[in-house]
Coordinates of C-alpha atoms in Angstrom, one line a residue:
X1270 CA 3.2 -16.0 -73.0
X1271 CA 5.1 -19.4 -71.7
X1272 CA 3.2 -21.5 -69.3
X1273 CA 5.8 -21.2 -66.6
X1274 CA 4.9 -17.6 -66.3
X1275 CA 1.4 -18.2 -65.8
X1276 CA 2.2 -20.8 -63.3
X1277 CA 4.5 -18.2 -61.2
X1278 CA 1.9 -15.4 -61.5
X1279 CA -0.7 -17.9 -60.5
X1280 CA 1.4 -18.6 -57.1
X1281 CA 2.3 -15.5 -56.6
X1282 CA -1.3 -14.1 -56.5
X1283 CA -2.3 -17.2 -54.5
X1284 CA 0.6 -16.2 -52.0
X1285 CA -1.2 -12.7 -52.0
X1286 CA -4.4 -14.0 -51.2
X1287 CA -3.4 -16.5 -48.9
X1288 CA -1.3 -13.5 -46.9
X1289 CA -4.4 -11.2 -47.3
X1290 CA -6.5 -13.6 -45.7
X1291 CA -3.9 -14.2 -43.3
X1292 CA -4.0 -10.9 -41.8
X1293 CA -7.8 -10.3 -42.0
X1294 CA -8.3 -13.4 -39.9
X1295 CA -6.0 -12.3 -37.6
X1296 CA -7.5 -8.9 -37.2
X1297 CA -10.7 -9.9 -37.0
X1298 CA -9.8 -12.4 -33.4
X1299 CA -7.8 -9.2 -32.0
X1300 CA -11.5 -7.6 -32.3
X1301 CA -12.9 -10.1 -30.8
X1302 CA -10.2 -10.4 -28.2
X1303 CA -10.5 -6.9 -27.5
X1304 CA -14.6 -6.8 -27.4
X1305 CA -14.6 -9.6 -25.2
X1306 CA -12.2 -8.1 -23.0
X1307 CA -14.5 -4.4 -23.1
X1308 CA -17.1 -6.5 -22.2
X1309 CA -15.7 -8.3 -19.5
X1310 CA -14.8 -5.1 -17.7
X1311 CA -18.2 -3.3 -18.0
X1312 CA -20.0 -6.6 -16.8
X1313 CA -17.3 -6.3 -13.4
X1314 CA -18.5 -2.6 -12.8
X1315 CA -22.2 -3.5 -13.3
X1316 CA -21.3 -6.0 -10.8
X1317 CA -19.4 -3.7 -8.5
X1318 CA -22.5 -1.2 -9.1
X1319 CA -25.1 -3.4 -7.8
X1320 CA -23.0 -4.3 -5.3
X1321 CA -22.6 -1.3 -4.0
X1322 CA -26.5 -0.3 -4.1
X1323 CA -27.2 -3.4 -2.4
X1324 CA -24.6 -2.4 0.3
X1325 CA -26.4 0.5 0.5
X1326 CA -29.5 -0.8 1.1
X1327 CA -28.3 -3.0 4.0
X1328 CA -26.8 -0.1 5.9
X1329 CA -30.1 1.6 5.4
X1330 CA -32.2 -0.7 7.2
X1331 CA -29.6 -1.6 9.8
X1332 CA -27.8 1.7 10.5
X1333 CA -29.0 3.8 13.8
X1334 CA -30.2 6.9 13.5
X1335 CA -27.5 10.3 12.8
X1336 CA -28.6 11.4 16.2
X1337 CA -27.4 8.0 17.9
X1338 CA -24.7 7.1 14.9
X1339 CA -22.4 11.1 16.3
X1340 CA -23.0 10.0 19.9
X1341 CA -21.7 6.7 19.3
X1342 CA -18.6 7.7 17.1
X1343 CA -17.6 11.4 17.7
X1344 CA -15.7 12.8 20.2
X1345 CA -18.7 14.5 22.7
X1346 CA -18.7 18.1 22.4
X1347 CA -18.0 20.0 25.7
X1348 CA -20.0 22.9 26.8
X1349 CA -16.6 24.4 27.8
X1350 CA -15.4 27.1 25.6
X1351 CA -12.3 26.7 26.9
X1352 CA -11.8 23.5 26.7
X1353 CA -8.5 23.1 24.8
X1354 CA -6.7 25.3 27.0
X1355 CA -8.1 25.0 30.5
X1356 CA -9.0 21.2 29.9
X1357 CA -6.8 19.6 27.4
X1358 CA -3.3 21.3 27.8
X1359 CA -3.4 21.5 32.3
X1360 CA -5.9 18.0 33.1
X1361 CA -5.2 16.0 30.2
X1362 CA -3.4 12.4 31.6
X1363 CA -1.6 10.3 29.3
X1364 CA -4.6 8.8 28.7
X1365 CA -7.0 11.2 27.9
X1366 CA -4.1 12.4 25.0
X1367 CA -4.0 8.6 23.8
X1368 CA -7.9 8.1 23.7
X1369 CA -8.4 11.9 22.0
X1370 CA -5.1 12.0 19.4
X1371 CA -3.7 8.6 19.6
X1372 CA 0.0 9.9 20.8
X1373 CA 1.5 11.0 23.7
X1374 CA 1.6 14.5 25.0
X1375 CA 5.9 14.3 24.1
X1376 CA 5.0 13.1 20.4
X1377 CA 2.3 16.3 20.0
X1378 CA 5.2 18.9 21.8
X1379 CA 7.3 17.2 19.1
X1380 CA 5.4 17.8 15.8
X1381 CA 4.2 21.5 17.5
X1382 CA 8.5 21.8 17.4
X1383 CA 9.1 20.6 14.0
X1384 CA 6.5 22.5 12.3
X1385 CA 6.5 25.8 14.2
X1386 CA 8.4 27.0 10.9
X1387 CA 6.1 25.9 8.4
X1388 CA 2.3 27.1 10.7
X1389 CA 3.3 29.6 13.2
X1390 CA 1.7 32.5 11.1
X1391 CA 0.1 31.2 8.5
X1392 CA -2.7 31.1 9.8
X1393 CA -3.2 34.2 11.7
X1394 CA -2.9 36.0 8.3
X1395 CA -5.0 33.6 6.1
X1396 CA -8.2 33.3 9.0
X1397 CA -8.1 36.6 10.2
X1398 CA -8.2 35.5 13.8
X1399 CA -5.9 34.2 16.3
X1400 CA -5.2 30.8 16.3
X1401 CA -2.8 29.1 18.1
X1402 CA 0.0 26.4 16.5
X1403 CA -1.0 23.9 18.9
X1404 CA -4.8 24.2 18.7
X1405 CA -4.3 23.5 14.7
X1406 CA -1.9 20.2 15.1
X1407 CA -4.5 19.0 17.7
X1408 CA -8.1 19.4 15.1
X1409 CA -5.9 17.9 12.2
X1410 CA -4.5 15.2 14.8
X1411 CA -8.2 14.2 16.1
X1412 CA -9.8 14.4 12.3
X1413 CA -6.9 11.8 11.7
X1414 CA -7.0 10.0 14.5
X1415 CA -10.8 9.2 15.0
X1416 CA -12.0 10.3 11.8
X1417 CA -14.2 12.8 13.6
X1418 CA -16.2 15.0 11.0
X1419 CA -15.3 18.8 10.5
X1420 CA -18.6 20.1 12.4
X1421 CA -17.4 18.4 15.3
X1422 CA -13.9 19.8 15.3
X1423 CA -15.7 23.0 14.6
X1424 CA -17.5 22.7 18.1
X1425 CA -15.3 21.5 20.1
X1426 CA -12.4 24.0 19.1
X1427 CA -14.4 27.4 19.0
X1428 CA -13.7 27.9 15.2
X1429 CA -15.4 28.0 11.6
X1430 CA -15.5 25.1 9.8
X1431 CA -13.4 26.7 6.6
X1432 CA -10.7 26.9 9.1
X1433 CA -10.4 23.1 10.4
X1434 CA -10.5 22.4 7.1
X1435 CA -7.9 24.9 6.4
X1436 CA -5.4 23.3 9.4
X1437 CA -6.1 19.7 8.3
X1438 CA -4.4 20.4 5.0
X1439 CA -2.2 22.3 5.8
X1440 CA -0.8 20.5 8.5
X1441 CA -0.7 17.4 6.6
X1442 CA 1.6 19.6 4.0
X1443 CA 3.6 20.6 6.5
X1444 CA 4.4 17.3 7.9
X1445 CA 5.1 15.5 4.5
X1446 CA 7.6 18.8 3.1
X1447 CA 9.4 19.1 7.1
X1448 CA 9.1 15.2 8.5
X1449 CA 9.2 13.1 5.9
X1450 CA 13.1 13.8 4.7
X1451 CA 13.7 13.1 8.7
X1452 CA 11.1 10.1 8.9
X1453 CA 10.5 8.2 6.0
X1454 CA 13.6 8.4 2.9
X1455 CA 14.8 5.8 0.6
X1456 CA 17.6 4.0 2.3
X1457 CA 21.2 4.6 1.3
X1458 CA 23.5 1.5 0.1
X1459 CA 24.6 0.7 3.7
X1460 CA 20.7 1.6 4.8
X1461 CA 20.2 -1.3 2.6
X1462 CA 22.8 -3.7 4.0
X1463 CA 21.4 -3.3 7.3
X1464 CA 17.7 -3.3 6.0
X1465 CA 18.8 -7.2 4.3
X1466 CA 20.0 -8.4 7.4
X1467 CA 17.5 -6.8 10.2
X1468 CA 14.9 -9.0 7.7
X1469 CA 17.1 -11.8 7.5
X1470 CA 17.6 -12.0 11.0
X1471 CA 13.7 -11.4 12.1
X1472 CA 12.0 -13.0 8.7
X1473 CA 14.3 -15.6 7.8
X1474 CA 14.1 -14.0 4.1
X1475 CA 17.8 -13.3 3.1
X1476 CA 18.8 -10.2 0.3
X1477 CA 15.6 -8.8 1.5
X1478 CA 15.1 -5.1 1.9
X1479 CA 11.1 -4.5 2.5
X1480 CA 7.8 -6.2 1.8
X1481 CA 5.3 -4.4 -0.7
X1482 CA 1.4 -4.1 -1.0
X1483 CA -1.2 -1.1 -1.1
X1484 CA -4.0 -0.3 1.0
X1485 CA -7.4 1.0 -0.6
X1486 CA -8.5 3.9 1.7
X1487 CA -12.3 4.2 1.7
X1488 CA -13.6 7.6 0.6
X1489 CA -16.9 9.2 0.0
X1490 CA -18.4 8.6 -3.9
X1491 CA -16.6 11.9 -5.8
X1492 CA -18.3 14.6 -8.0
X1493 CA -16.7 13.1 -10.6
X1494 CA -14.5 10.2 -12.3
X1495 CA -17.1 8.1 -10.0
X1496 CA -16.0 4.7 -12.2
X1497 CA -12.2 5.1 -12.0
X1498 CA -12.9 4.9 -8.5
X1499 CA -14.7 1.7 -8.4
X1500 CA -12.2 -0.9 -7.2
X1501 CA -13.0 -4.8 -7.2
X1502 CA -15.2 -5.2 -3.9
X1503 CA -17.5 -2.8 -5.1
X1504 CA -16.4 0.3 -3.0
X1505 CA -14.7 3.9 -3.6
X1506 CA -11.3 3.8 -2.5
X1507 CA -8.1 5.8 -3.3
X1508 CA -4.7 3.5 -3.5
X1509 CA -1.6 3.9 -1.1
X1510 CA 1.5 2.0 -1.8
X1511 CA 3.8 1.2 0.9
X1512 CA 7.2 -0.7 1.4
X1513 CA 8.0 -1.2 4.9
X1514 CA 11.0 -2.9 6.7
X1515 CA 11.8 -5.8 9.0
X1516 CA 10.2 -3.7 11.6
X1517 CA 7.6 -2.6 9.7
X1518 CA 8.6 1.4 9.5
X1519 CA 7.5 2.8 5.9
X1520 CA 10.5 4.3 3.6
X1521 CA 8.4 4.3 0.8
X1522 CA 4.6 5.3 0.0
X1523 CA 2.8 6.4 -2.7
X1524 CA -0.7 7.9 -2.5
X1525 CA -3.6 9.4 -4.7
X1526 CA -4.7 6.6 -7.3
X1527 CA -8.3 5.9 -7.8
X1528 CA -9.4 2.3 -6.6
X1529 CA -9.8 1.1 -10.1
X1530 CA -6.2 0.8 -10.5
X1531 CA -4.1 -2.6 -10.0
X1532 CA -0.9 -2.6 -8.3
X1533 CA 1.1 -3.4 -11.0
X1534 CA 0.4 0.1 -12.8
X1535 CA 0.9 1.9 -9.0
X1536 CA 4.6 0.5 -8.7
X1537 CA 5.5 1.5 -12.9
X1538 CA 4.7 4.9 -12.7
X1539 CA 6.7 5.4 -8.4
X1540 CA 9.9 6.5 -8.3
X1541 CA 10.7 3.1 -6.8
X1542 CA 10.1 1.8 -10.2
X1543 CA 12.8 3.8 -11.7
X1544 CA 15.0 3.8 -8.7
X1545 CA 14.8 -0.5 -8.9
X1546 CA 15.1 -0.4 -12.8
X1547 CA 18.6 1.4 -13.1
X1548 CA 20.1 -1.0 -10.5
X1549 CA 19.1 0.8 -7.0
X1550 CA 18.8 -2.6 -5.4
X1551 CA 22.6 -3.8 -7.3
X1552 CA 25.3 -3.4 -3.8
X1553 CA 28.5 -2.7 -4.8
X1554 CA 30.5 -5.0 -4.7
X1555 CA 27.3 -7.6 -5.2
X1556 CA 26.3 -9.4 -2.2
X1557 CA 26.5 -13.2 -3.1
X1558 CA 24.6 -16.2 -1.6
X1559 CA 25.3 -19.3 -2.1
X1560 CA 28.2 -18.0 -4.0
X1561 CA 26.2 -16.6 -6.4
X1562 CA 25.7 -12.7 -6.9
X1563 CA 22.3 -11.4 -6.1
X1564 CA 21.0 -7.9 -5.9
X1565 CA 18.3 -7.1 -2.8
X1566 CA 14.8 -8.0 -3.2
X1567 CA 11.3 -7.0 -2.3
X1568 CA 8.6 -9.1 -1.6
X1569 CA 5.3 -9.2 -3.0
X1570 CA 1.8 -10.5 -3.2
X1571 CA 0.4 -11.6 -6.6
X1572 CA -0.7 -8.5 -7.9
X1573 CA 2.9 -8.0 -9.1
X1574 CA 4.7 -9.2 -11.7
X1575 CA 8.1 -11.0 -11.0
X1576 CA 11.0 -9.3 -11.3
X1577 CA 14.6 -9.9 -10.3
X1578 CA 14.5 -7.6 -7.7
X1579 CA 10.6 -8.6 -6.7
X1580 CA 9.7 -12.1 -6.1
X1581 CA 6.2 -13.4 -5.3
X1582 CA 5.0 -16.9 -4.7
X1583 CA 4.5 -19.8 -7.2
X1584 CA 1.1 -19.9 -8.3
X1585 CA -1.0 -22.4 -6.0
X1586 CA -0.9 -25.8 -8.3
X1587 CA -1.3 -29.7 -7.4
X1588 CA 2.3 -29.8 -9.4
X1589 CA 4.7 -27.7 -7.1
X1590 CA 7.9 -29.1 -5.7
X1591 CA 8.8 -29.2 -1.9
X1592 CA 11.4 -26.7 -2.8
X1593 CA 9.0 -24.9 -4.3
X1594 CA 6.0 -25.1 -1.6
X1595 CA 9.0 -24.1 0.9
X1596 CA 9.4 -20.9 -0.8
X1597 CA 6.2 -19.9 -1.0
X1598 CA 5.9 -20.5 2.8
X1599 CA 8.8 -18.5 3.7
X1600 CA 7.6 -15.4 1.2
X1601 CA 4.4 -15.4 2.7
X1602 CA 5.7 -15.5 6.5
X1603 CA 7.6 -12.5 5.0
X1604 CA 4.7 -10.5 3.9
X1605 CA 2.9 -10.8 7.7
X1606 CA 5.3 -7.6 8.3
X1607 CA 3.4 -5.6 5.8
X1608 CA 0.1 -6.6 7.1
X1609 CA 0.7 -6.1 10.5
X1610 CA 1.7 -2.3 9.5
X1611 CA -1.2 -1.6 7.3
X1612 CA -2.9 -3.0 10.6
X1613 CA -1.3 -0.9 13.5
X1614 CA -1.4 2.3 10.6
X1615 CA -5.3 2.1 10.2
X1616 CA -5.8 1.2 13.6
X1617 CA -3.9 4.6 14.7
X1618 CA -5.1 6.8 12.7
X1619 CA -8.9 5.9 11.4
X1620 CA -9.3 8.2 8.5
X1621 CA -7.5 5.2 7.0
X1622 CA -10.2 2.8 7.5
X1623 CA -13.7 4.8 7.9
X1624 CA -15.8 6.5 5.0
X1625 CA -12.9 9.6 4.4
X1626 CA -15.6 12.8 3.2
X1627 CA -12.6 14.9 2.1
X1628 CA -11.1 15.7 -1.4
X1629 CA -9.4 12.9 -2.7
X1630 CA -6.2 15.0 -3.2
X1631 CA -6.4 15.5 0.5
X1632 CA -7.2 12.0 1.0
X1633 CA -4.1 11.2 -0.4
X1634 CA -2.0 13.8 1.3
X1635 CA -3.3 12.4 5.1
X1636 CA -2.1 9.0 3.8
X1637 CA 1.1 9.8 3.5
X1638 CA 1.2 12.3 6.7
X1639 CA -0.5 9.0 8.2
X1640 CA 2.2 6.8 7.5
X1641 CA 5.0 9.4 8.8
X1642 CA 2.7 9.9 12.1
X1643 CA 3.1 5.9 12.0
X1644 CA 7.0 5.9 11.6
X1645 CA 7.2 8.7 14.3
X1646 CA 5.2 6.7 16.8
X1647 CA 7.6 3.5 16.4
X1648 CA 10.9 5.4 16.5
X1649 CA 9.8 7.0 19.5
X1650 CA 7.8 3.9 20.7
X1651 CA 4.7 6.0 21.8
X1652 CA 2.3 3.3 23.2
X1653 CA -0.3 1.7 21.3
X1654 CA -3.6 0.2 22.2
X1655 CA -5.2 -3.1 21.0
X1656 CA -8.8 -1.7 21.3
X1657 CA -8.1 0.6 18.1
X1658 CA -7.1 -2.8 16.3
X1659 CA -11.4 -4.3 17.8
X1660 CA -12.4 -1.2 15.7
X1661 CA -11.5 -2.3 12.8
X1662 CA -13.2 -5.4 12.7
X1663 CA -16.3 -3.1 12.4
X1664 CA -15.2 -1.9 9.2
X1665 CA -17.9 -2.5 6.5
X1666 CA -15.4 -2.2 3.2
X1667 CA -13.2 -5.1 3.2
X1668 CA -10.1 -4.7 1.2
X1669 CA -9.6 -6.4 -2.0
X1670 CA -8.4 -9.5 -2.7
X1671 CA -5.0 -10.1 -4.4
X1672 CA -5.6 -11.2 -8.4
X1673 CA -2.9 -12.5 -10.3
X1674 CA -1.5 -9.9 -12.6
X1675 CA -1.8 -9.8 -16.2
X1676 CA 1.8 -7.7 -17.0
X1677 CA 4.5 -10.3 -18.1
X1678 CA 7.5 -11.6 -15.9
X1679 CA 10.3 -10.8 -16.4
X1680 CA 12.2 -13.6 -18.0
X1681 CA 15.3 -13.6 -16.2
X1682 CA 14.0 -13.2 -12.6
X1683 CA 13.1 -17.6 -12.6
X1684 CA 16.6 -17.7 -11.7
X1685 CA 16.1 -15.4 -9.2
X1686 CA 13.5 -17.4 -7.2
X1687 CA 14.8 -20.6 -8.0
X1688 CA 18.1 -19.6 -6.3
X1689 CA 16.2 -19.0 -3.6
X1690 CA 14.3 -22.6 -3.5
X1691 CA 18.0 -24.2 -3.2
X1692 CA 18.9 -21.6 -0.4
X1693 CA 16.0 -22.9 1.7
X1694 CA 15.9 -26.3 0.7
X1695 CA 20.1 -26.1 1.9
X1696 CA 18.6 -24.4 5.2
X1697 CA 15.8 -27.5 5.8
X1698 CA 18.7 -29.9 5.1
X1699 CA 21.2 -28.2 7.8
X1700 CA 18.5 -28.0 10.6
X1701 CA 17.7 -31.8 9.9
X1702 CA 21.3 -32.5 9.6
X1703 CA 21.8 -30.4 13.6
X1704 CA 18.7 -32.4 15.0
X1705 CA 20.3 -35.9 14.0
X1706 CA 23.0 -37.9 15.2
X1707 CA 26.5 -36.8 14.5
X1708 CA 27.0 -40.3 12.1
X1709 CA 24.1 -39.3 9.4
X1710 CA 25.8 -39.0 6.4
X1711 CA 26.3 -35.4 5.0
X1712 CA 23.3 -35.8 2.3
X1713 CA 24.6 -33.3 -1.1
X1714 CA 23.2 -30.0 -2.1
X1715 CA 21.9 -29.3 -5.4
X1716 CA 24.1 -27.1 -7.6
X1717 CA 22.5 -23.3 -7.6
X1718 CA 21.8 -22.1 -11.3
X1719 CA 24.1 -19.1 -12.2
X1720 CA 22.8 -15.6 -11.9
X1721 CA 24.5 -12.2 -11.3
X1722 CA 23.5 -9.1 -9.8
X1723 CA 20.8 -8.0 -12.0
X1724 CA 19.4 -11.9 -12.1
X1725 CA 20.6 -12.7 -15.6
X1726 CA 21.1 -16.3 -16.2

């Protein structure tokens, strides 16, 4: 055989080799990318474990007895059997109604209207006793409210346990299927219009149409799937996602994931996702700025990716431009609405904030009836009291703390925020340009990059 063949076979099974190798290598540092990662995340719930024991512990030694731990947070039980309709509905001022359900009297005639369809005999039929609609709204408004336990409610209404159980579910059904297509919706295009310019005027934010975030509610550790609901302080929690606007009313929530998952995986799998990803947030025609085209925009915290329709800051680095650290002060003035409603929602209604003992498919159902309760209150502008806001301060689960997210951004959405660094930079410049003399030259304003509607470049 000629040489030159056994030279090409010879590089050809070299080439093989060298390819073979190639691959192994590779494979064998995704294992070990992958192991390290399995170990990371069982080390974090170790952590979160003995965390949580060690929380445990403390509120052992420090926590009063049952005895003085009802009389210091429940609702005192009357020794009138009457008491809901001799005391509450003829000597109740406005209040006694604030400091027992958190609304007014109008707001509870209201929801007893609205969802006298829905309750108005089912529960006559299901209990096998008479129990009126009102009597019903009140237990499930008080269990929300104060987070007063079921044995309580049992007392101080004259009924079986089973059954306040029974009207706390079902009421918060019934207010999610009747009130929530009148209370909380996804805006319509000129819903969203106004939504970019009530937030523009009040936030200084322009294109924006709501600020995003979730709220870990703090349940009881479940019968089962204890880890999933593990989240990174160290506490069980179940996951509501919320977008609120300029005035920080809710027309978007989404409830019942365990505390173990991020925010990023939340907003993939909500219709808002799906709604954002086949241009939902595109107006037609496109709004520009700057003379640029630009769809509306959410804000968010860092546990998002970027997108063009959601921005987030710039990561915190020594290397930032003004324009840059500008932005990032302007999106986080934006988020305060956000907070501020998560505040005023757990302050309300307490369920939110305390130890919740229910079902965690019922925890997630008052969440959402929580949040339309909220969006009633401020359209009707039922007063609301600063001491609920001292009571959270007493909360012993702090809520998490936003981690940068792993998912990738999305490459065209740069564009996106950097439009916005020239837009506020061109806003610094024009309020300088008002406060000094009318001779200061007219200093020039860098050229915007190019993007359309859906933040291509």
């Amino acid at each position: 055989m000629p040489r030159s063949y056994l030279k090409t076979d010879e590089a050809r099974d070299a080439a093989e080799i060298k390819y073979l190798l190639a691959s192994k290598i590779r494979r064998r540092k995704q294992e070990i990318h992958n192991y390290i990662l399995e170990r990371r995340a069982e080390v974090n719930k170790r952590i979160r474990y003995r965390r949580h024991l060690f929380q445990n512990y403390l509120s052992t030694r420090t926590s009063p007895s049952p005895v003085e731990e009802d009389l210091q947070n429940h609702v005192p039980i009357p020794s009138d059997p009457d008491w809901w309709e001799r005391v509450v509905m003829t000597e109740f001022g406005p209040e006694d109604w604030l400091d027992k359900f958190h609304v007014t009297r109008d707001i509870f005639l209201l929801l007893s209207s609205k969802l006298k369809p829905q309750l108005e005999q089912m529960y006559i039929q299901q209990t096998g006793q008479t129990i009126t609609l009102e009597r019903c709204i009140a237990m499930a408004l008080m269990r929300l409210s104060t987070s007063t336990e079921y044995c309580f409610l049992s007392e101080l209404f004259g009924v079986p346990i089973p059954v306040v159980c029974q009207c706390v579910r079902e009421v918060c059904e019934a207010i999610i299927l009747l009130l929530k297509p009148l209370y909380m919706q996804l805006p319509a295009d000129h819903e969203l219009e106004e939504n970019a310019e009530q937030f523009h005027t009040r936030w200084g934010f322009p294109h924006c149409i709501g600020v995003i975030d979730s709220l870990h509610i703090p349940v009881k550790s479940p019968a089962t799937d204890t880890q999933d609901c593990w989240n990174p302080r160290g506490w069980h929690s179940v996951v509501l996602q919320g977008v609120v606007n300029a005035q920080g009313t809710f027309w978007d929530v989404c409830s019942g994931f365990t505390g173990s998952t991020d925010d990023m995986t939340i907003l993939q799998t909500s219709e808002l996702w799906t709604m954002a990803e086949q241009g939902g947030f595109c107006s037609q025609p496109p709004k520009e700025l700057m003379g640029q085209p630009l769809g509306f925009l959410l804000l968010g915290d860092a546990g998002y990716s970027l997108q063009t329709w959601l921005l987030k800051c710039y990561p915190s680095s020594l290397n930032l431009t003004h324009q840059q650290l500008t932005f990032n002060v302007q999106l986080n003035h934006g988020l305060k609405v956000i907070e501020h409603a998560f505040q005023r929602l757990k302050a309300r209604w307490q369920c939110l904030h305390n130890r919740n003992d229910s079902n965690l498919d019922l925890v997630s159902k008052m969440a959402v009836a929580c949040c339309i309760l909220h969006n009633i209150c401020n359209v009707h502008n039922s007063p609301f009291k600063e001491e609920w806001v001292e009571a959270l301060s007493q909360n012993e689960c702090p809520q998490p703390t936003d981690v940068s997210t792993v998912y990738i951004d999305d490459p065209n959405a740069e564009a996106v925020r950097s439009l916005l660094c020239s837009y506020f930079e061109q806003q610094q410049m024009s309020k300088t340009l008002d406060q000094s003399p009318t001779s200061s030259p007219v200093l020039p304003v860098p050229e915007p990059p190019q993007v359309d509607c859906a933040g291509t470049t």
